[in-house]
CSV table of C-alpha atoms and ligand atoms in Angstrom, one decimal:
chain,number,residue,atom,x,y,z
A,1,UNK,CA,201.6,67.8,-15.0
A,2,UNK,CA,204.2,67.7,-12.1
A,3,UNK,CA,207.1,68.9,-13.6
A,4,UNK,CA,210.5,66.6,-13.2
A,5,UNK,CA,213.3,66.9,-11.8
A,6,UNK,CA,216.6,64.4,-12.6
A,7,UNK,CA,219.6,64.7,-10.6
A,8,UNK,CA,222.6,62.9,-10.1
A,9,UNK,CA,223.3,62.2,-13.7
A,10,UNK,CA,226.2,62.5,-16.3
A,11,UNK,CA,224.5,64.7,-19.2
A,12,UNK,CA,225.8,63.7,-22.4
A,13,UNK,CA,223.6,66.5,-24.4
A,14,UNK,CA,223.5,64.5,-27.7
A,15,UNK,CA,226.0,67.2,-29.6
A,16,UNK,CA,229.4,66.3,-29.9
A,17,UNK,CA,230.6,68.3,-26.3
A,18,UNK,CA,232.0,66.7,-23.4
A,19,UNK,CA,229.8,65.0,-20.8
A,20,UNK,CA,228.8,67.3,-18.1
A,21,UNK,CA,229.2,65.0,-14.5
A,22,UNK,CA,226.8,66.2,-11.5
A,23,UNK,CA,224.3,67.1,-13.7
A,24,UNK,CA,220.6,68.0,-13.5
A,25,UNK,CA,217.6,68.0,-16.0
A,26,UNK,CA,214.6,70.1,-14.9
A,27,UNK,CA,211.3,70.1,-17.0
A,28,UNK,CA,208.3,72.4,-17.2
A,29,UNK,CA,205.0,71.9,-19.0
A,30,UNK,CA,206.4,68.7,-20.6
A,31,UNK,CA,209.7,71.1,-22.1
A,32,UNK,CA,213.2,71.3,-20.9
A,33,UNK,CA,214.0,73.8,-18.6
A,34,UNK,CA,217.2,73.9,-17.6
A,35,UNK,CA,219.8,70.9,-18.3
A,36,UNK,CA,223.1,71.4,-17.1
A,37,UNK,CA,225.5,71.9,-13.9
A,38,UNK,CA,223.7,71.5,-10.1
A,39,UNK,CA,224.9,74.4,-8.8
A,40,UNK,CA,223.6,76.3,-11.9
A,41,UNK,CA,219.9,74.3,-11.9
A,42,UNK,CA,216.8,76.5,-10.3
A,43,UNK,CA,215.5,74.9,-7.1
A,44,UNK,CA,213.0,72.0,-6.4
A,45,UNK,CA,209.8,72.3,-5.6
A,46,UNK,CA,207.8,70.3,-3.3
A,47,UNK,CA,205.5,69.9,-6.7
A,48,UNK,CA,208.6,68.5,-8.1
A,49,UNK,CA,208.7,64.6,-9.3
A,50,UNK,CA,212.7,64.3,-8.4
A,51,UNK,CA,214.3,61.5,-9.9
A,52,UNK,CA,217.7,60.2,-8.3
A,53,UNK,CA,220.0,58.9,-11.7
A,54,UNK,CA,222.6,57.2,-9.3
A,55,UNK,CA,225.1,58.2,-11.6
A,56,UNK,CA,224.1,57.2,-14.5
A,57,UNK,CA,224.4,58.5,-18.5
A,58,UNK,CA,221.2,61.0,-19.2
A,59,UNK,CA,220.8,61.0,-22.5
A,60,UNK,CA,217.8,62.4,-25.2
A,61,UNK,CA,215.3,60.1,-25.5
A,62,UNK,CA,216.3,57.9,-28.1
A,63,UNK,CA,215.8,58.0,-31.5
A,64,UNK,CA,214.8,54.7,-33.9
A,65,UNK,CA,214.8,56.3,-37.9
A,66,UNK,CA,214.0,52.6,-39.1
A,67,UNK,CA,210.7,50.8,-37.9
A,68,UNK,CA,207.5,49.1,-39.3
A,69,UNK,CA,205.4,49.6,-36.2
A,70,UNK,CA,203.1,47.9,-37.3
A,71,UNK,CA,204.6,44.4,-38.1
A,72,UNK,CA,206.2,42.4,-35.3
A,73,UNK,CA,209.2,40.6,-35.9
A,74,UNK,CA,208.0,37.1,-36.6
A,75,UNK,CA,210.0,34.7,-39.1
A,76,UNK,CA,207.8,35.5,-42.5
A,77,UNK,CA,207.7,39.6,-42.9
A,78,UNK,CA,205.8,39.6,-46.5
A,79,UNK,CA,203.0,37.5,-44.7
A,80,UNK,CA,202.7,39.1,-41.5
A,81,UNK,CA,203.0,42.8,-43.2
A,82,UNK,CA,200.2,42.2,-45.8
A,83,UNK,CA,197.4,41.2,-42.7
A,84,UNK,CA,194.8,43.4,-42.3
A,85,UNK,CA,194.8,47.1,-41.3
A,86,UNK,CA,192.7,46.4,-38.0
A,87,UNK,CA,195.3,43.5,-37.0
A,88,UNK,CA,198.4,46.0,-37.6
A,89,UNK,CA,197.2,48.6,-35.7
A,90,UNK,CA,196.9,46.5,-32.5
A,91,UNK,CA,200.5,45.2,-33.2
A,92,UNK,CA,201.5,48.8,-33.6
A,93,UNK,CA,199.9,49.8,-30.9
A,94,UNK,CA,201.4,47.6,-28.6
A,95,UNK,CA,204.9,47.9,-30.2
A,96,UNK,CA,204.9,51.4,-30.2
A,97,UNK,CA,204.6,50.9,-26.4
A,98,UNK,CA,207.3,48.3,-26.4
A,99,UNK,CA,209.6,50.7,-27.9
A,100,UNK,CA,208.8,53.3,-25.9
A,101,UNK,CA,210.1,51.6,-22.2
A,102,UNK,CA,213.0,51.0,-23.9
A,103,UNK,CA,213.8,54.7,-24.1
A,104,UNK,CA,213.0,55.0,-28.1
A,105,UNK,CA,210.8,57.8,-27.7
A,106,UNK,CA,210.5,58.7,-31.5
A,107,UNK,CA,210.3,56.5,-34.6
A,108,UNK,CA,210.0,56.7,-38.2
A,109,UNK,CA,208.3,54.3,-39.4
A,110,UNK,CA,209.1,53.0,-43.3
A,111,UNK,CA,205.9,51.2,-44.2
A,112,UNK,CA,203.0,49.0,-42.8
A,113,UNK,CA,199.3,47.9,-43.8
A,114,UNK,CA,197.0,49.9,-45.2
A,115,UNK,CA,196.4,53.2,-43.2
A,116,UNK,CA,197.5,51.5,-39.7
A,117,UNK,CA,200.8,53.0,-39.1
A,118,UNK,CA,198.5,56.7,-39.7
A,119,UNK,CA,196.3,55.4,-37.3
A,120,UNK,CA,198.4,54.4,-34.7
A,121,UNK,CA,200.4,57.7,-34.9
A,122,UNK,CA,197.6,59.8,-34.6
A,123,UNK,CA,196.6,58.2,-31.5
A,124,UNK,CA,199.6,58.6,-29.9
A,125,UNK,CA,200.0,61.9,-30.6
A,126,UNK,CA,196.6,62.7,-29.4
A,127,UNK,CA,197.5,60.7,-26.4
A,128,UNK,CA,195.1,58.0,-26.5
A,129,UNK,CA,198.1,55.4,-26.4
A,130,UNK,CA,200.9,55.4,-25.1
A,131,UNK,CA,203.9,54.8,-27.1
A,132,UNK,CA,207.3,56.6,-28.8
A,133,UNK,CA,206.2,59.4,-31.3
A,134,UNK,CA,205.8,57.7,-34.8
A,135,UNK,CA,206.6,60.0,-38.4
A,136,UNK,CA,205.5,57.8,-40.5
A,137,UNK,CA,205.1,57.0,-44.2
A,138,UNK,CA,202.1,55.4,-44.2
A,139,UNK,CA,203.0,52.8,-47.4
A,140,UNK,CA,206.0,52.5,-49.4
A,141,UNK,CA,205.9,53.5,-52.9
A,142,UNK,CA,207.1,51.1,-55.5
A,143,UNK,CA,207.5,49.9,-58.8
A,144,UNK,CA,204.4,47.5,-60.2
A,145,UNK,CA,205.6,44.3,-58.9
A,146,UNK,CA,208.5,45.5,-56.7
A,147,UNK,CA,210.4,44.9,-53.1
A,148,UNK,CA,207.3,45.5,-50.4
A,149,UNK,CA,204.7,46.1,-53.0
A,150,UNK,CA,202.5,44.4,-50.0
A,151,UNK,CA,202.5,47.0,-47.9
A,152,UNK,CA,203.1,49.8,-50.8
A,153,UNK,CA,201.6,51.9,-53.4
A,154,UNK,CA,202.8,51.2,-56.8
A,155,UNK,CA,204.4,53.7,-58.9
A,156,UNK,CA,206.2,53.3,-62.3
A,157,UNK,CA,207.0,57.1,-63.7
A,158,UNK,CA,207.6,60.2,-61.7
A,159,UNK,CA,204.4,61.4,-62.0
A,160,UNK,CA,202.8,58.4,-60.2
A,161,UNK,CA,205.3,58.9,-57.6
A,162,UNK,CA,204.3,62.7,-57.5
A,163,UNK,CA,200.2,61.6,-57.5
A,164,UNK,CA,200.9,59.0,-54.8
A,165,UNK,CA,203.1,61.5,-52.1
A,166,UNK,CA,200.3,63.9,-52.5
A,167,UNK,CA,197.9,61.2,-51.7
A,168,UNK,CA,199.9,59.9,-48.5
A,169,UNK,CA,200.3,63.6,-47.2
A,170,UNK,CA,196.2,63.6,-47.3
A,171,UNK,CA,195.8,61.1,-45.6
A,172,UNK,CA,198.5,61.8,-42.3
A,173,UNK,CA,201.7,61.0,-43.8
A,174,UNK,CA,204.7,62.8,-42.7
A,175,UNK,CA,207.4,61.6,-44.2
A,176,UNK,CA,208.1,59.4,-47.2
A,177,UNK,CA,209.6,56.3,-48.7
A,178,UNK,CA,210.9,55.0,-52.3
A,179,UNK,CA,211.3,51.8,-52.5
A,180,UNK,CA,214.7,52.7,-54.9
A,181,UNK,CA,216.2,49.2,-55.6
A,182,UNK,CA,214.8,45.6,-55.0
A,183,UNK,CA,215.2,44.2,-51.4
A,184,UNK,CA,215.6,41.0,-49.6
A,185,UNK,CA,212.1,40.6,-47.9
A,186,UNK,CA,210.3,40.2,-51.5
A,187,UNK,CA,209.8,36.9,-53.0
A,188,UNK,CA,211.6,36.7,-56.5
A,189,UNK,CA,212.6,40.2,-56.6
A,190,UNK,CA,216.2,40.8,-56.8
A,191,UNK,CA,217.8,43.1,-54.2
A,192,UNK,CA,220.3,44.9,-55.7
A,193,UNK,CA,219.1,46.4,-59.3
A,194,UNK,CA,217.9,50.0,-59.4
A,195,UNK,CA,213.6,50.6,-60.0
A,196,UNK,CA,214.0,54.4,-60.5
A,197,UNK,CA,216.1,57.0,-62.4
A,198,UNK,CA,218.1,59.7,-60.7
A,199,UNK,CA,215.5,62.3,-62.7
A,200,UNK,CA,212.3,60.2,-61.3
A,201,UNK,CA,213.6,60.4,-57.5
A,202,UNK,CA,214.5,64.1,-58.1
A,203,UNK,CA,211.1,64.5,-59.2
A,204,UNK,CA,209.9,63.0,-56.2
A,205,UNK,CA,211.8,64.3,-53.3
A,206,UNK,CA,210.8,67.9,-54.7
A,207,UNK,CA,207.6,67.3,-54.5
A,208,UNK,CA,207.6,65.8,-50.7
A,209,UNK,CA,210.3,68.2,-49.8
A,210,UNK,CA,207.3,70.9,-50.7
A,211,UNK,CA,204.7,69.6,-48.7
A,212,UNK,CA,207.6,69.5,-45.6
A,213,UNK,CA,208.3,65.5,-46.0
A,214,UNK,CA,211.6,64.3,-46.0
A,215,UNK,CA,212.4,61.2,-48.1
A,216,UNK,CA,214.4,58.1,-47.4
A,217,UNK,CA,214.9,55.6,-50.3
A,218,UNK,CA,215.5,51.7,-49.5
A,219,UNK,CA,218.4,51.2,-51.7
A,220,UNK,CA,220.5,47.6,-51.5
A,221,UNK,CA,222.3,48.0,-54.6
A,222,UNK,CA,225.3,50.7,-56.0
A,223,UNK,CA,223.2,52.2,-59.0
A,224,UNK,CA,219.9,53.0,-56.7
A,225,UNK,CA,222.1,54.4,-53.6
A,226,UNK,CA,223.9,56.6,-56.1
A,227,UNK,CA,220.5,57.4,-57.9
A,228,UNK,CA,218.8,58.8,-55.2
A,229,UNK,CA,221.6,60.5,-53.6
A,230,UNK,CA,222.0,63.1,-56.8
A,231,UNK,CA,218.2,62.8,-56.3
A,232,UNK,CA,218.3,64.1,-53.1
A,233,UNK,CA,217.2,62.1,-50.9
A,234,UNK,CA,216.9,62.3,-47.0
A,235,UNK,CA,218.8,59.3,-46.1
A,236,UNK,CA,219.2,55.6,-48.0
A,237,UNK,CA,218.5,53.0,-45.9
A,238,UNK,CA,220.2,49.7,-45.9
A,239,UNK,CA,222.7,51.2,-48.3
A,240,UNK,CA,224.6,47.9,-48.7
A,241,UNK,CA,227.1,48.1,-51.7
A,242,UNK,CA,228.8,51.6,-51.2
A,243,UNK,CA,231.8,52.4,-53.2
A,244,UNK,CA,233.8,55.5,-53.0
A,245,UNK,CA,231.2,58.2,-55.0
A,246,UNK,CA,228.5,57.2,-52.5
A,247,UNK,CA,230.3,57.7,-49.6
A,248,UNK,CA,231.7,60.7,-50.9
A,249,UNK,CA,228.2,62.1,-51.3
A,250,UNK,CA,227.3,60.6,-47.8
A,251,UNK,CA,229.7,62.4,-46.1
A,252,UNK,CA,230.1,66.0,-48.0
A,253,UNK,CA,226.0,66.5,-48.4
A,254,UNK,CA,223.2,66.5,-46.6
A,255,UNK,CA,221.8,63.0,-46.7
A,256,UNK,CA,222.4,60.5,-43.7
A,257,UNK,CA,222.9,56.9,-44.1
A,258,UNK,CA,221.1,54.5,-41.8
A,259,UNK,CA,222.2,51.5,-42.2
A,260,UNK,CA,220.1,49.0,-40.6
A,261,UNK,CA,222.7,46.3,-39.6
A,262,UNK,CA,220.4,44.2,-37.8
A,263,UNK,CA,218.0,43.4,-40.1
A,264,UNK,CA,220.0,41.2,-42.4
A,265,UNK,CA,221.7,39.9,-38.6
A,266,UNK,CA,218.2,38.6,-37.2
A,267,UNK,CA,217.3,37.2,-40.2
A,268,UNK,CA,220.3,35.1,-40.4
A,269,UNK,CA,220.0,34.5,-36.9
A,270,UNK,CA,216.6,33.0,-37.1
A,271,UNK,CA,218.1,30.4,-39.2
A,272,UNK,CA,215.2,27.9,-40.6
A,273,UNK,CA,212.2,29.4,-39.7
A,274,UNK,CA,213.1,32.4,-41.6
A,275,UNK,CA,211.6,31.8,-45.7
A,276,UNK,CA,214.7,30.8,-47.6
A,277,UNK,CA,214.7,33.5,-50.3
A,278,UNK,CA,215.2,36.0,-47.2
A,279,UNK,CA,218.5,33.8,-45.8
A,280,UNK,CA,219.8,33.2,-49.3
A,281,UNK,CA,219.3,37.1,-50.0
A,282,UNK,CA,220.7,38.3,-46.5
A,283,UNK,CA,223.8,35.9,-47.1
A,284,UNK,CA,224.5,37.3,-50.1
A,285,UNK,CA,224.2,41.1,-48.8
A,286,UNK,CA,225.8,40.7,-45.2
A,287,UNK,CA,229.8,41.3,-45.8
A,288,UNK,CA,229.4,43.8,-48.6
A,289,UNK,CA,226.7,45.8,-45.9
A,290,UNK,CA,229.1,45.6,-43.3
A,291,UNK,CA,232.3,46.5,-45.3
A,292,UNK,CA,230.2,49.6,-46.6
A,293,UNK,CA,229.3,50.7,-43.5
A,294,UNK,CA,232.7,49.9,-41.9
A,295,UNK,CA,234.1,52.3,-45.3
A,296,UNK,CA,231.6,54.6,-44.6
A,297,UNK,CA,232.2,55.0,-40.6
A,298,UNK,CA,235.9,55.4,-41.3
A,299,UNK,CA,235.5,58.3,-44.2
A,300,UNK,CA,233.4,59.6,-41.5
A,301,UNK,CA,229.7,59.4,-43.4
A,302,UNK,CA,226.7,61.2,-42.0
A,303,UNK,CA,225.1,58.5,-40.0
A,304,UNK,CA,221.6,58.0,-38.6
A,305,UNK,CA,220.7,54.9,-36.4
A,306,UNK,CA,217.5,52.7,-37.5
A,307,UNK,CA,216.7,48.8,-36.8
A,308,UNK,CA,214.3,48.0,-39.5
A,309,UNK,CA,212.2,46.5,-36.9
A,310,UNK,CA,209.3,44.5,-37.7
A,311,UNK,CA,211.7,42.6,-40.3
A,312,UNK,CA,212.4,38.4,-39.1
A,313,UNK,CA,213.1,38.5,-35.4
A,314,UNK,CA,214.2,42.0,-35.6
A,315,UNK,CA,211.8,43.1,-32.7
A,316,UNK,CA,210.9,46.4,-31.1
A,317,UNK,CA,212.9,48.3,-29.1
A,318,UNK,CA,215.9,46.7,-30.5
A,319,UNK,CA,218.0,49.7,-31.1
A,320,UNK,CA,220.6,48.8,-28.6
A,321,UNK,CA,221.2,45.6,-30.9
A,322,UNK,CA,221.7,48.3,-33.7
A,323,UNK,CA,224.0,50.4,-31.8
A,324,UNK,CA,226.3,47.2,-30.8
A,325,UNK,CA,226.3,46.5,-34.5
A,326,UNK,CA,227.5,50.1,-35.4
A,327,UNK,CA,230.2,50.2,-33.2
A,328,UNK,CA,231.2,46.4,-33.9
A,329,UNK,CA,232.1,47.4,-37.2
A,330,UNK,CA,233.6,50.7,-36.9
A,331,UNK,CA,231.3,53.2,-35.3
A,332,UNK,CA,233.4,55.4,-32.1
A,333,UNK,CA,231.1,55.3,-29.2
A,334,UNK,CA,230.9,59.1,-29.5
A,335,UNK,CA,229.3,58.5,-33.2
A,336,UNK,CA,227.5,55.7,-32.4
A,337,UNK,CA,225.0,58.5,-29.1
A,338,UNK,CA,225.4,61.3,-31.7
A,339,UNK,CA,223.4,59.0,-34.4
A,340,UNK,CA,220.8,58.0,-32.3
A,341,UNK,CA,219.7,61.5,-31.2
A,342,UNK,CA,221.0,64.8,-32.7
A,343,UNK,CA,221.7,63.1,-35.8
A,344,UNK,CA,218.6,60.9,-36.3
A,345,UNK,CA,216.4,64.2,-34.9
A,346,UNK,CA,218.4,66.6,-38.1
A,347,UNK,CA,217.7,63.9,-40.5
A,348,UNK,CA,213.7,63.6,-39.2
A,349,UNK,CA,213.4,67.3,-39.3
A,350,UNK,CA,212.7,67.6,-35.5
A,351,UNK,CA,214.3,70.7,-34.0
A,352,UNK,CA,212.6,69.8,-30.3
A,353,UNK,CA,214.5,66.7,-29.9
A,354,UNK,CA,217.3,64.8,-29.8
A,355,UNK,CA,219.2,67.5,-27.7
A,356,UNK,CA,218.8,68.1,-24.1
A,357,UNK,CA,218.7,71.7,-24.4
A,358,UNK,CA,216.3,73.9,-22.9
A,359,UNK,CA,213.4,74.7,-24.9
A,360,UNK,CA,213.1,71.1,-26.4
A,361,UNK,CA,210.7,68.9,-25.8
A,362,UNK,CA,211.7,66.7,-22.3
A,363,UNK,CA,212.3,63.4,-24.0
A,364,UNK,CA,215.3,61.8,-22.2
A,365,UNK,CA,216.7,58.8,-20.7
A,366,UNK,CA,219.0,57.6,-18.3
A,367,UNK,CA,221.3,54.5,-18.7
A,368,UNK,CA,223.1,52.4,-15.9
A,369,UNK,CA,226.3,52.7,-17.3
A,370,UNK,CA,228.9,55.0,-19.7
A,371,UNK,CA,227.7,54.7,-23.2
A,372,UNK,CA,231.1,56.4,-24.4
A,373,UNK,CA,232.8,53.5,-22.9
A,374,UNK,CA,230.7,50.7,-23.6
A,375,UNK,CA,228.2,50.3,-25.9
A,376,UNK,CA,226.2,47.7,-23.2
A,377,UNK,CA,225.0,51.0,-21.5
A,378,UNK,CA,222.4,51.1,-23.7
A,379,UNK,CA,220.8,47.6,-22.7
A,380,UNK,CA,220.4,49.4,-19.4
A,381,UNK,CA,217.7,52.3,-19.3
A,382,UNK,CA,216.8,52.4,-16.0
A,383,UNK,CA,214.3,55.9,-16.9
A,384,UNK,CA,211.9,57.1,-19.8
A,385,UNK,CA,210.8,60.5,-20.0
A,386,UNK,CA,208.6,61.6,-22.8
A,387,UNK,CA,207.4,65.1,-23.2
A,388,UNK,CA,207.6,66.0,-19.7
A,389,UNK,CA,205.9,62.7,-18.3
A,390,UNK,CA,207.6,60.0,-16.5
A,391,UNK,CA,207.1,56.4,-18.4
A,392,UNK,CA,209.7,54.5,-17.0
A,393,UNK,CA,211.2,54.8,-13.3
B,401,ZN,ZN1,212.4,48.5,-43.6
């Protein structure tokens, strides 16, 4: 592979230091090379593919920890979730693409049909698709009866939950998640009261964390966030009713919160078509999610950026939606770059991306714009790079 060259750029490394202006990226063998200064860069080649930035922000490439690649954003998620495994991985397949031109070039995904979201990982990491780089879960795991039991495996005591990780690791999962409270997307489930006991997730996330998977738990409700937080967990996702304990733990430990704004935001936004146990459930969550996350940005929480993507007209490659949301209520621009790439690559485990450092893998993108002075400059990728190859130019 040619190896590429971009110049002309502001380099915003994805750590919290200071833009470097003038700045030039060079890859080798699909790996950072040298990302810094001009006058400190090696020389082109003739070999060289040399990309002018005109200016603009290079960033990592982006990171979503949030999706269902596998599901595509239409009005009734419990239906369109629960299809066959053949049908989601042709959605995933062409939505792990979708994400990918929009400069997402990893995702965790949280769930989909049967082995699908496996399959569709596999073959992008063995480069028979092309699409962003997808850890995945493979299925939920949930209580007998419980929030996204369609797309999950069902577990009651910790020693299901123990049996079932072991099976998901078998079978290509890489990371995994507990379903720890009920959730809006579920028919007559509640969304807020807590499925598992601190001891049970603990259980759990020892057992993942030995065979190298991180954890995130869904958790709507106060009693399952702080549950799996002593637990251990990775990160909570959604996270909606914080109080002062939670955020305490969000911000002094190691878990990251991500916070998925959009997906009660779409599916309010899709108004009627949506089912209305999802709108009457998303009402009822929307201003205690937002004032927790707005609490949590200020007492300066560890935060991750994720969509939920696949969830009611929450669609891929959405992340700039998410990142609007984040700073709308509360997240500095500074926060909001940081949590979609150093922070989201620490709380996925990856230690070759996220950063543009040399030695990492060349994953990066370039906006049109300053995203640490408006958060639009993420609506504007004008380049993809992924491992070394140019996908977007
Ligand atoms: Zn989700």
């Amino acid at each position: 592979m040619a190896d590429v060259v971009i110049r002309n750029a502001v380099l915003h490394n994805g750590r919290k230091s200071a833009p470097i202006e003038d700045a030039v990226l060079v890859t080798h063998r699909g790996v950072i090379a040298y990302a810094g200064p001009a006058r400190g860069a090696p020389p082109t080649t003739a070999a060289d593919r040399v990309i002018d930035a005109g200016g603009g922000a290079l960033l990592p490439g982006l990171i979503d920890c949030h999706v269902h690649v596998c599901v595509d954003g239409g009005p009734d998620f419990m239906a369109e979730a629960g299809v066959p495994e053949e049908e989601g991985v042709a959605r995933g397949v062409r939505n792990a693409r979708r994400t990918l031109d929009a400069g997402i070039t990893t995702v965790r995904d949280l769930g989909g049909t049967g082995r699908a979201s496996i399959i569709v990982s596999g073959q992008q990491r063995r480069g028979v698709i092309e699409g962003s780089r997808i850890l995945t879960a493979g299925n939920v795991l949930t209580v007998r009866g419980g929030h996204a039991h369609y797309i999950g495996r069902q577990a009651d005591t910790a020693e299901e939950l123990v049996a079932e990780i072991r099976h998901l690791h078998d079978e290509g999962a890489e990371v995994v998640k507990i379903v720890a409270t009920g959730g809006v997307l579920t028919e007559g489930v509640d969304a807020t009261s807590a499925k598992y006991s601190e001891e049970q997730l603990h259980a759990a996330v020892d057992a993942a964390h030995a065979l190298g998977m991180r954890v995130a738990a869904h958790a709507i409700g106060l009693d399952g966030i702080v549950a799996a937080l002593r637990g251990g967990v990775d990160s909570v996702e959604h996270g909606c009713y914080l109080n002062e304990e939670a955020i305490g733990l969000l911000r002094d430990g190691s878990s990251y919160l991500v916070a998925t704004l959009s997906a009660p935001t779409r599916i309010l936004d899709g108004g009627d078509a949506v089912p209305e146990y999802a709108r009457a459930k998303s009402l009822e969550v929307i201003k205690a999610h937002r004032a927790s996350f707005r609490a949590a940005a200020e007492a300066g929480a560890r935060m991750a950026s994720g969509t939920d993507a696949g969830t009611p007209f929450n669609l891929h490659g959405g992340l700039a939606g998410e990142l609007a949301l984040m700073h709308d209520n509360g997240l500095p621009l500074d926060r909001v770059l940081i949590s979609a790439t150093s922070a989201a690559a620490d709380l996925l485990g990856l230690n070759d991306a996220g950063v543009l450092e040399e030695g990492r893998r060349a994953d990066a993108v370039v906006l049109d714009g300053d995203p640490l002075s408006s958060v639009d400059a993420y609506t504007k990728v004008s380049v993809v790079v992924q491992a070394g190859v140019v996908v977007r130019a």
